[in-house]
Amino acid sequence: MQIRDLPYPDPGVPDARSGPRFLWWIFRNQLGGQVKSLAWGMLHFLSVSALPFCVGVAVQAVVDRSGERLALAGGLLALCCAGNALGDTFLHRTAVTNWITAAARVQQVLARKAAQLGSALTRRVAAGEVVAVSTGDVEKIGWFVEAWSRFTAAALTLVLVTVGLVVYQPALGVVVAVGLPVLAIAVLPLLPRATKRADFQREKAGRATELASDTVAGLRVLRGIGGEELFLDRYRSASQEVRHAAVRSARMWSLISAIQVLMPGLLLIAVVWYGVHLARQGRVSVGELVTVYSSVMILTYPLRHFEEIAMAYSFSRPSARRAARVLSLERPTDTDGSRDGSDLPSGDLYDPATGLLAPAGLLTAVVCGDPDAAGRLAERLGGHGSQEGTSVLLGGVPLDELPLDRARTAVLVQDKDPVLLSGTLRELLDVPRSGTVGAEEALAAAQCEDVLAALAQGSLDAEDPMDARITERGRSLSGGQRQRLALARSLITDPEVLVLDEPTSAVDSHTEARIARGVQNLRAGRTTVVFTSSPLLLDRADRVVLVHEGEVAAVGVHRELVHGEPRYRAVVTRETEEETALNDASGTAGAGPRRGAALDDVLKELEEIEESA
């Protein structure tokens, strides 16, 4: 895989049982790139390691006054320099390619997992952790893959050069053969402590990232309540903890680096001392002594890659563990998509867990006193449930038996906080659709006229409002405008079943009345489920369902339920428990007509709003 060929057609199925297993899975999938790096790395390191031999031959040629051997040494030096330049260039190229392609593979499997889990992901993993995994952790994992590319070549070169020195000059070669393994393992006792400090630093950095992400996401709210300084102080404290942890980790790695410099120096001293002793006895020549000394000095270069791979693994291991934790998450009701077929199921939408039934072709409104429970139920109806349970049925077919993409085509869920991606309005509405509903119809039903005007006014270079640009997450628009654009995007898809969670919570009552009428007309004959407590939407619904404590408690139409079901009335009219008890007591005392008259006044007011809209 080359960089120009990204993204992968299929990144594969990761082994997410643990961090090391995940790293091993990446390595197996990068085997071709690793072999290329090994080949170019061997050329580079062997060319570098052969330089001392060439120098030794040249020195001995000068001592022996041999012009032929001096010329041979010069030719070998030129050849080694060419091999060094060629090997180093392509080693860097292949190693960086391994880094980028490995990071791209991890990002693709993370993106696929996020798409599979949907909104259930952030219910099970903090949003900041997801951001940290998909950015900083991906970089650390790629670094380990890239460092491994050079480490394997360096380790093999050390073995070959050591064997060559033993054959070339056994007396000094044995000293090198004994000393190099000691150098390689000298820092091993320090690695567990260094790894522990690196893990602690990553943990602190992850917490700081989560805090920053949550702060940015809630900045509008923080400004409204004046909480910017409070969260800024928290982030300052978290960033200082990261700094202290990074300093402690750097101290340990500095100690490891110092040992990596000290130990080769001691080996050089031993080789020189013993070599001079052998030279005085006439057991080694000057050229051989220079060759062995230069080889040991050059070998400190590949030895540095032992420190790098240790550092890369220490930093990438917690990153791989975090990535594996996210990738190991599964939809509680995941199946293998055992039900095939070209036709999407159609019919009634039924949830066995709560008893909620949304008849085909009707507008069903669901009232739930707990907004969080309503959000979870909406996700469940779309097959995105974050908890285990019996599958929702569409036309008698369990959604969990459908392939994920087909299930999401059949049932579309718009949550209460929809996201608008940056780009033009035309790009925003460029979503998979049936082709039955046009952009103009969807925008009109969602009452987006003023939104179009605002976009056209804010984009002076766009003559057509559809070409006007929407800023990141629609921050230049009000909450109600963003909500209506998201509703138009959902309407234009024209799914078999559309589930809307509080689609009008940020708009005024007159606009809400027009939206209720527009959605009812546009979705006529299609199954629509709206989670809401707005009387304007409830009064337009063909069927209203009250869900109380996780079960269907009442079914009817809005005007019947508001008169006859106290729990429903408490949610819709925002009654407190004391007011509900007082109304019930008044009803038993003969004050029922007065209570009914008050509700009638509310209904009349709703009718006036609809008429004026």
Short mmCIF file of C-alpha atoms in Angstrom, two decimals, residues 165-556:
data_model
loop_
_atom_site.label_atom_id
_atom_site.label_comp_id
_atom_site.label_asym_id
_atom_site.label_seq_id
_atom_site.Cartn_x
_atom_site.Cartn_y
_atom_site.Cartn_z
CA LEU A 165 34.26 -8.98 13.58
CA VAL A 166 34.65 -12.34 15.29
CA VAL A 167 35.70 -13.88 11.98
CA TYR A 168 37.88 -10.91 10.97
CA GLN A 169 39.73 -10.51 14.27
CA PRO A 170 38.70 -13.18 16.83
CA ALA A 171 40.58 -11.70 19.79
CA LEU A 172 38.92 -8.29 19.59
CA GLY A 173 35.71 -9.65 18.02
CA VAL A 174 34.95 -11.70 21.12
CA VAL A 175 35.16 -8.55 23.27
CA VAL A 176 32.66 -6.83 20.97
CA ALA A 177 30.41 -9.92 20.86
CA VAL A 178 30.23 -9.93 24.67
CA GLY A 179 29.88 -6.17 25.07
CA LEU A 180 27.14 -5.45 22.51
CA PRO A 181 24.43 -7.62 24.16
CA VAL A 182 25.24 -5.94 27.45
CA LEU A 183 24.74 -2.56 25.79
CA ALA A 184 21.45 -3.69 24.27
CA ILE A 185 19.97 -4.89 27.60
CA ALA A 186 21.57 -2.28 29.87
CA VAL A 187 18.46 -0.11 29.93
CA LEU A 188 15.93 -2.94 30.30
CA PRO A 189 15.65 -2.55 34.12
CA LEU A 190 14.65 1.09 33.61
CA LEU A 191 12.01 0.46 30.93
CA PRO A 192 9.15 -0.61 33.25
CA ARG A 193 9.48 2.61 35.25
CA ALA A 194 9.78 4.68 32.08
CA THR A 195 6.72 2.94 30.62
CA LYS A 196 4.75 3.55 33.80
CA ARG A 197 5.59 7.25 33.71
CA ALA A 198 4.71 7.42 30.01
CA ASP A 199 1.34 5.75 30.74
CA PHE A 200 0.68 8.24 33.52
CA GLN A 201 1.53 11.12 31.20
CA ARG A 202 -0.86 9.78 28.52
CA GLU A 203 -3.60 9.41 31.11
CA LYS A 204 -3.19 13.01 32.24
CA ALA A 205 -3.02 14.22 28.64
CA GLY A 206 -6.20 12.27 27.83
CA ARG A 207 -8.05 13.89 30.72
CA ALA A 208 -6.91 17.32 29.62
CA THR A 209 -8.07 16.60 26.07
CA GLU A 210 -11.47 15.44 27.32
CA LEU A 211 -11.83 18.59 29.43
CA ALA A 212 -10.87 20.80 26.49
CA SER A 213 -13.30 18.99 24.17
CA ASP A 214 -16.16 19.26 26.64
CA THR A 215 -15.38 22.93 27.26
CA VAL A 216 -15.40 23.79 23.55
CA ALA A 217 -18.62 21.83 23.00
CA GLY A 218 -20.35 23.67 25.83
CA LEU A 219 -18.79 27.10 25.27
CA ARG A 220 -22.09 28.73 24.39
CA VAL A 221 -23.64 27.50 27.63
CA LEU A 222 -20.58 28.47 29.67
CA ARG A 223 -20.74 32.01 28.33
CA GLY A 224 -24.39 32.18 29.20
CA ILE A 225 -23.80 31.29 32.86
CA GLY A 226 -20.43 33.01 33.18
CA GLY A 227 -18.51 29.80 33.74
CA GLU A 228 -15.61 30.40 31.36
CA GLU A 229 -13.12 31.26 34.10
CA LEU A 230 -14.11 28.24 36.19
CA PHE A 231 -13.45 25.82 33.34
CA LEU A 232 -10.36 27.77 32.28
CA ASP A 233 -8.94 27.27 35.79
CA ARG A 234 -9.75 23.57 35.57
CA TYR A 235 -7.97 23.28 32.25
CA ARG A 236 -4.96 25.22 33.60
CA SER A 237 -4.76 22.76 36.49
CA ALA A 238 -5.08 19.78 34.15
CA SER A 239 -2.43 21.13 31.77
CA GLN A 240 -0.02 21.68 34.67
CA GLU A 241 -0.52 18.06 35.71
CA VAL A 242 0.33 17.03 32.15
CA ARG A 243 3.47 19.19 32.24
CA HIS A 244 4.66 17.72 35.55
CA ALA A 245 4.01 14.19 34.28
CA ALA A 246 5.88 14.94 31.04
CA VAL A 247 8.88 16.31 32.95
CA ARG A 248 9.05 13.19 35.15
CA SER A 249 8.81 11.00 32.06
CA ALA A 250 11.49 13.05 30.26
CA ARG A 251 13.86 12.66 33.21
CA MET A 252 13.65 8.89 32.99
CA TRP A 253 14.20 8.91 29.23
CA SER A 254 17.14 11.30 29.69
CA LEU A 255 18.67 8.78 32.10
CA ILE A 256 18.17 6.02 29.53
CA SER A 257 19.79 8.19 26.86
CA ALA A 258 22.74 8.90 29.16
CA ILE A 259 23.26 5.18 29.71
CA GLN A 260 23.08 4.63 25.95
CA VAL A 261 25.98 7.09 25.61
CA LEU A 262 27.99 5.89 28.62
CA MET A 263 27.97 2.16 27.92
CA PRO A 264 29.28 2.36 24.33
CA GLY A 265 32.00 4.70 25.59
CA LEU A 266 33.08 2.10 28.14
CA LEU A 267 33.09 -0.56 25.42
CA LEU A 268 35.28 1.65 23.22
CA ILE A 269 37.72 2.14 26.09
CA ALA A 270 37.86 -1.62 26.65
CA VAL A 271 38.44 -2.32 22.94
CA VAL A 272 41.19 0.32 22.67
CA TRP A 273 42.96 -0.83 25.86
CA TYR A 274 42.85 -4.50 24.90
CA GLY A 275 43.67 -3.74 21.26
CA VAL A 276 46.76 -1.72 22.15
CA HIS A 277 47.87 -4.58 24.39
CA LEU A 278 47.45 -7.06 21.50
CA ALA A 279 49.19 -4.69 19.05
CA ARG A 280 52.26 -4.48 21.33
CA GLN A 281 52.39 -8.26 21.29
CA GLY A 282 52.10 -8.25 17.51
CA ARG A 283 48.85 -10.25 17.55
CA VAL A 284 46.89 -7.56 15.65
CA SER A 285 47.92 -5.08 12.99
CA VAL A 286 47.33 -1.36 13.10
CA GLY A 287 44.71 -1.65 10.34
CA GLU A 288 42.83 -4.36 12.22
CA LEU A 289 42.83 -2.28 15.41
CA VAL A 290 41.52 0.76 13.52
CA THR A 291 38.85 -1.38 11.83
CA VAL A 292 37.53 -2.88 15.08
CA TYR A 293 37.66 0.45 16.92
CA SER A 294 35.82 2.23 14.09
CA SER A 295 33.26 -0.57 13.85
CA VAL A 296 32.41 -0.31 17.54
CA MET A 297 32.12 3.45 17.24
CA ILE A 298 29.86 3.14 14.17
CA LEU A 299 27.70 0.47 15.85
CA THR A 300 26.54 3.02 18.40
CA TYR A 301 24.39 4.43 15.58
CA PRO A 302 22.19 1.33 15.07
CA LEU A 303 22.24 0.80 18.83
CA ARG A 304 20.36 4.09 19.24
CA HIS A 305 17.40 2.45 17.52
CA PHE A 306 17.03 0.11 20.50
CA GLU A 307 16.30 3.16 22.64
CA GLU A 308 13.91 4.56 20.03
CA ILE A 309 11.89 1.33 19.73
CA ALA A 310 11.66 1.11 23.52
CA MET A 311 10.42 4.69 23.72
CA ALA A 312 8.02 4.23 20.80
CA TYR A 313 6.55 1.09 22.34
CA SER A 314 6.20 2.74 25.75
CA PHE A 315 4.25 5.62 24.26
CA SER A 316 2.27 3.57 21.75
CA ARG A 317 1.21 0.82 24.15
CA PRO A 318 -1.28 2.97 26.12
CA SER A 319 -2.42 4.51 22.83
CA ALA A 320 -3.02 1.05 21.37
CA ARG A 321 -4.84 0.02 24.54
CA ARG A 322 -7.15 3.02 24.26
CA ALA A 323 -7.77 2.36 20.58
CA ALA A 324 -8.46 -1.32 21.28
CA ARG A 325 -10.93 -0.35 24.00
CA VAL A 326 -12.90 1.75 21.53
CA LEU A 327 -12.66 -0.85 18.75
CA SER A 328 -13.80 -3.64 21.07
CA LEU A 329 -17.14 -1.92 21.65
CA GLU A 330 -20.04 -3.61 19.93
CA ARG A 331 -23.68 -2.77 19.43
CA PRO A 332 -25.48 -4.70 22.20
CA THR A 333 -27.68 -6.35 19.59
CA ASP A 334 -25.04 -6.83 16.87
CA THR A 335 -25.64 -9.71 14.50
CA ASP A 336 -24.00 -10.75 11.30
CA GLY A 337 -26.76 -9.22 9.19
CA SER A 338 -28.19 -12.70 8.61
CA ARG A 339 -31.29 -11.50 6.79
CA ASP A 340 -30.62 -10.62 3.17
CA GLY A 341 -32.99 -9.54 0.46
CA SER A 342 -33.21 -6.63 -1.89
CA ASP A 343 -36.42 -5.17 -0.46
CA LEU A 344 -36.47 -3.15 2.73
CA PRO A 345 -39.06 -4.26 5.28
CA SER A 346 -42.14 -2.11 5.71
CA GLY A 347 -45.06 -2.05 8.08
CA ASP A 348 -45.65 -1.21 11.73
CA LEU A 349 -42.72 -0.26 13.94
CA TYR A 350 -42.94 -2.10 17.26
CA ASP A 351 -40.71 -2.11 20.33
CA PRO A 352 -41.31 -5.25 22.45
CA ALA A 353 -39.40 -3.79 25.41
CA THR A 354 -41.79 -0.87 25.97
CA GLY A 355 -44.81 -1.99 23.99
CA LEU A 356 -44.58 1.09 21.74
CA LEU A 357 -46.38 0.64 18.42
CA ALA A 358 -46.11 3.10 15.53
CA PRO A 359 -48.62 2.03 12.85
CA ALA A 360 -47.45 2.23 9.26
CA GLY A 361 -48.32 5.42 7.43
CA LEU A 362 -49.32 7.37 10.55
CA LEU A 363 -47.79 10.21 12.54
CA THR A 364 -47.19 8.87 16.05
CA ALA A 365 -46.20 11.23 18.85
CA VAL A 366 -44.45 9.84 21.93
CA VAL A 367 -44.56 11.66 25.26
CA CYS A 368 -41.96 10.71 27.85
CA GLY A 369 -41.35 12.63 31.05
CA ASP A 370 -37.65 11.74 31.14
CA PRO A 371 -35.76 13.41 28.23
CA ASP A 372 -32.82 11.02 28.59
CA ALA A 373 -35.13 8.01 28.47
CA ALA A 374 -36.79 9.49 25.40
CA GLY A 375 -33.41 9.86 23.70
CA ARG A 376 -32.46 6.26 24.46
CA LEU A 377 -35.82 5.01 23.18
CA ALA A 378 -35.43 7.03 19.96
CA GLU A 379 -32.00 5.47 19.40
CA ARG A 380 -33.44 2.05 20.12
CA LEU A 381 -36.15 2.50 17.50
CA GLY A 382 -33.42 3.08 14.93
CA GLY A 383 -31.39 0.06 15.98
CA HIS A 384 -28.75 2.15 17.77
CA GLY A 385 -29.56 1.06 21.31
CA SER A 386 -26.72 1.25 23.83
CA GLN A 387 -28.21 -1.46 26.05
CA GLU A 388 -28.99 -5.09 25.38
CA GLY A 389 -32.58 -6.09 24.76
CA THR A 390 -35.05 -7.50 22.30
CA SER A 391 -34.75 -6.04 18.83
CA VAL A 392 -37.24 -3.51 17.49
CA LEU A 393 -39.46 -4.96 14.75
CA LEU A 394 -40.29 -3.27 11.45
CA GLY A 395 -43.07 -5.09 9.66
CA GLY A 396 -42.31 -8.08 11.89
CA VAL A 397 -38.64 -8.12 10.86
CA PRO A 398 -36.05 -7.55 13.65
CA LEU A 399 -33.89 -4.58 12.71
CA ASP A 400 -30.87 -6.37 14.17
CA GLU A 401 -31.15 -9.09 11.55
CA LEU A 402 -30.69 -6.54 8.80
CA PRO A 403 -27.25 -5.38 7.63
CA LEU A 404 -26.43 -2.13 9.37
CA ASP A 405 -26.61 0.05 6.27
CA ARG A 406 -30.02 -1.37 5.31
CA ALA A 407 -31.39 -0.94 8.81
CA ARG A 408 -30.37 2.71 8.78
CA THR A 409 -31.91 3.17 5.35
CA ALA A 410 -35.22 1.80 6.63
CA VAL A 411 -35.28 3.82 9.86
CA LEU A 412 -33.71 7.26 10.14
CA VAL A 413 -33.27 8.80 13.60
CA GLN A 414 -32.66 12.51 14.14
CA ASP A 415 -31.52 13.11 17.70
CA LYS A 416 -32.19 16.22 19.70
CA ASP A 417 -28.74 17.69 19.02
CA PRO A 418 -28.13 17.16 15.28
CA VAL A 419 -24.80 18.26 13.82
CA LEU A 420 -24.44 20.43 10.72
CA LEU A 421 -21.20 19.84 8.84
CA SER A 422 -19.41 22.80 7.30
CA GLY A 423 -19.95 23.42 3.59
CA THR A 424 -22.68 24.78 1.36
CA LEU A 425 -26.38 24.25 1.95
CA ARG A 426 -26.47 22.20 -1.24
CA GLU A 427 -23.79 19.89 0.17
CA LEU A 428 -25.67 19.66 3.47
CA LEU A 429 -28.75 18.38 1.65
CA ASP A 430 -26.75 16.08 -0.60
CA VAL A 431 -27.69 12.93 1.33
CA PRO A 432 -29.01 9.51 0.27
CA ARG A 433 -32.66 9.98 -0.59
CA SER A 434 -35.62 8.34 -2.25
CA GLY A 435 -35.97 11.14 -4.81
CA THR A 436 -39.61 11.68 -3.93
CA VAL A 437 -39.04 14.75 -1.76
CA GLY A 438 -37.22 17.71 -3.27
CA ALA A 439 -35.01 20.21 -1.48
CA GLU A 440 -37.55 23.02 -1.84
CA GLU A 441 -40.33 20.89 -0.36
CA ALA A 442 -38.19 19.81 2.59
CA LEU A 443 -37.00 23.36 3.32
CA ALA A 444 -40.56 24.69 3.08
CA ALA A 445 -41.94 22.02 5.42
CA ALA A 446 -39.19 22.82 7.95
CA GLN A 447 -39.97 26.57 7.65
CA CYS A 448 -36.46 27.53 6.52
CA GLU A 449 -37.34 30.70 4.59
CA ASP A 450 -35.66 33.01 7.08
CA VAL A 451 -32.68 30.64 7.30
CA LEU A 452 -32.18 30.88 3.54
CA ALA A 453 -32.37 34.65 3.74
CA ALA A 454 -29.80 34.74 6.54
CA LEU A 455 -27.43 32.46 4.63
CA ALA A 456 -27.77 34.54 1.45
CA GLN A 457 -27.10 37.73 3.39
CA GLY A 458 -24.02 36.24 5.08
CA SER A 459 -22.55 34.93 1.80
CA LEU A 460 -22.10 37.90 -0.51
CA ASP A 461 -20.50 35.80 -3.26
CA ALA A 462 -23.40 33.31 -3.42
CA GLU A 463 -26.30 34.35 -5.62
CA ASP A 464 -28.21 31.15 -4.88
CA PRO A 465 -28.90 30.49 -1.16
CA MET A 466 -28.17 26.81 -1.85
CA ASP A 467 -24.55 27.81 -2.54
CA ALA A 468 -24.25 29.78 0.71
CA ARG A 469 -21.69 28.34 3.10
CA ILE A 470 -22.51 27.00 6.54
CA THR A 471 -19.76 27.47 9.10
CA GLU A 472 -18.48 24.65 11.29
CA ARG A 473 -21.37 23.05 13.19
CA GLY A 474 -23.55 25.94 11.97
CA ARG A 475 -22.21 28.27 14.66
CA SER A 476 -23.25 31.37 12.70
CA LEU A 477 -26.91 30.29 12.92
CA SER A 478 -29.23 30.34 15.89
CA GLY A 479 -30.29 27.14 17.61
CA GLY A 480 -33.70 27.23 15.97
CA GLN A 481 -32.21 27.78 12.52
CA ARG A 482 -29.81 24.86 12.93
CA GLN A 483 -32.66 22.70 14.14
CA ARG A 484 -34.82 23.50 11.13
CA LEU A 485 -32.00 22.83 8.64
CA ALA A 486 -31.39 19.48 10.30
CA LEU A 487 -35.10 18.72 10.05
CA ALA A 488 -35.07 19.59 6.33
CA ARG A 489 -32.10 17.27 5.85
CA SER A 490 -34.04 14.45 7.51
CA LEU A 491 -37.20 15.12 5.52
CA ILE A 492 -35.43 15.10 2.17
CA THR A 493 -34.15 11.54 2.75
CA ASP A 494 -37.80 10.35 2.85
CA PRO A 495 -37.07 7.12 4.78
CA GLU A 496 -39.61 4.37 5.36
CA VAL A 497 -39.65 5.37 9.04
CA LEU A 498 -38.54 8.76 10.36
CA VAL A 499 -37.89 9.18 14.11
CA LEU A 500 -37.55 12.77 15.33
CA ASP A 501 -36.43 13.56 18.87
CA GLU A 502 -37.63 17.02 19.96
CA PRO A 503 -37.34 18.53 16.44
CA THR A 504 -38.87 21.90 17.42
CA SER A 505 -37.57 22.53 20.94
CA ALA A 506 -35.66 25.69 19.86
CA VAL A 507 -38.34 27.45 17.76
CA ASP A 508 -41.19 29.77 18.72
CA SER A 509 -44.79 28.57 18.94
CA HIS A 510 -45.99 30.12 15.65
CA THR A 511 -43.11 28.57 13.68
CA GLU A 512 -43.68 25.32 15.53
CA ALA A 513 -47.31 25.25 14.42
CA ARG A 514 -46.32 25.72 10.79
CA ILE A 515 -43.65 23.01 11.08
CA ALA A 516 -46.18 20.62 12.59
CA ARG A 517 -48.51 21.19 9.64
CA GLY A 518 -45.65 20.93 7.11
CA VAL A 519 -44.31 17.65 8.54
CA GLN A 520 -47.81 16.18 8.67
CA ASN A 521 -48.47 17.03 5.02
CA LEU A 522 -45.06 16.04 3.68
CA ARG A 523 -44.97 12.72 5.55
CA ALA A 524 -48.53 11.75 4.70
CA GLY A 525 -48.66 8.01 4.10
CA ARG A 526 -45.21 7.48 5.65
CA THR A 527 -44.44 6.28 9.16
CA THR A 528 -43.25 9.10 11.41
CA VAL A 529 -42.47 8.99 15.14
CA VAL A 530 -41.99 12.28 16.98
CA PHE A 531 -40.72 12.46 20.57
CA THR A 532 -42.14 15.69 21.94
CA SER A 533 -44.14 17.31 24.70
CA SER A 534 -45.29 20.22 22.54
CA PRO A 535 -49.11 20.46 22.39
CA LEU A 536 -48.86 21.89 18.88
CA LEU A 537 -47.16 18.75 17.55
CA LEU A 538 -49.21 16.43 19.72
CA ASP A 539 -52.47 17.88 18.45
CA ARG A 540 -51.39 17.12 14.86
CA ALA A 541 -50.46 13.48 15.59
CA ASP A 542 -52.71 10.64 14.43
CA ARG A 543 -51.79 8.70 17.54
CA VAL A 544 -50.23 9.77 20.86
CA VAL A 545 -48.41 7.34 23.16
CA LEU A 546 -47.46 8.05 26.76
CA VAL A 547 -44.37 6.16 27.93
CA HIS A 548 -44.01 6.09 31.70
CA GLU A 549 -41.18 4.33 33.55
CA GLY A 550 -40.14 2.42 30.46
CA GLU A 551 -43.55 1.13 29.44
CA VAL A 552 -46.50 2.35 27.40
CA ALA A 553 -48.97 3.78 29.92
CA ALA A 554 -51.64 5.29 27.67
CA VAL A 555 -52.58 5.54 23.99
CA GLY A 556 -55.01 7.92 22.32
#
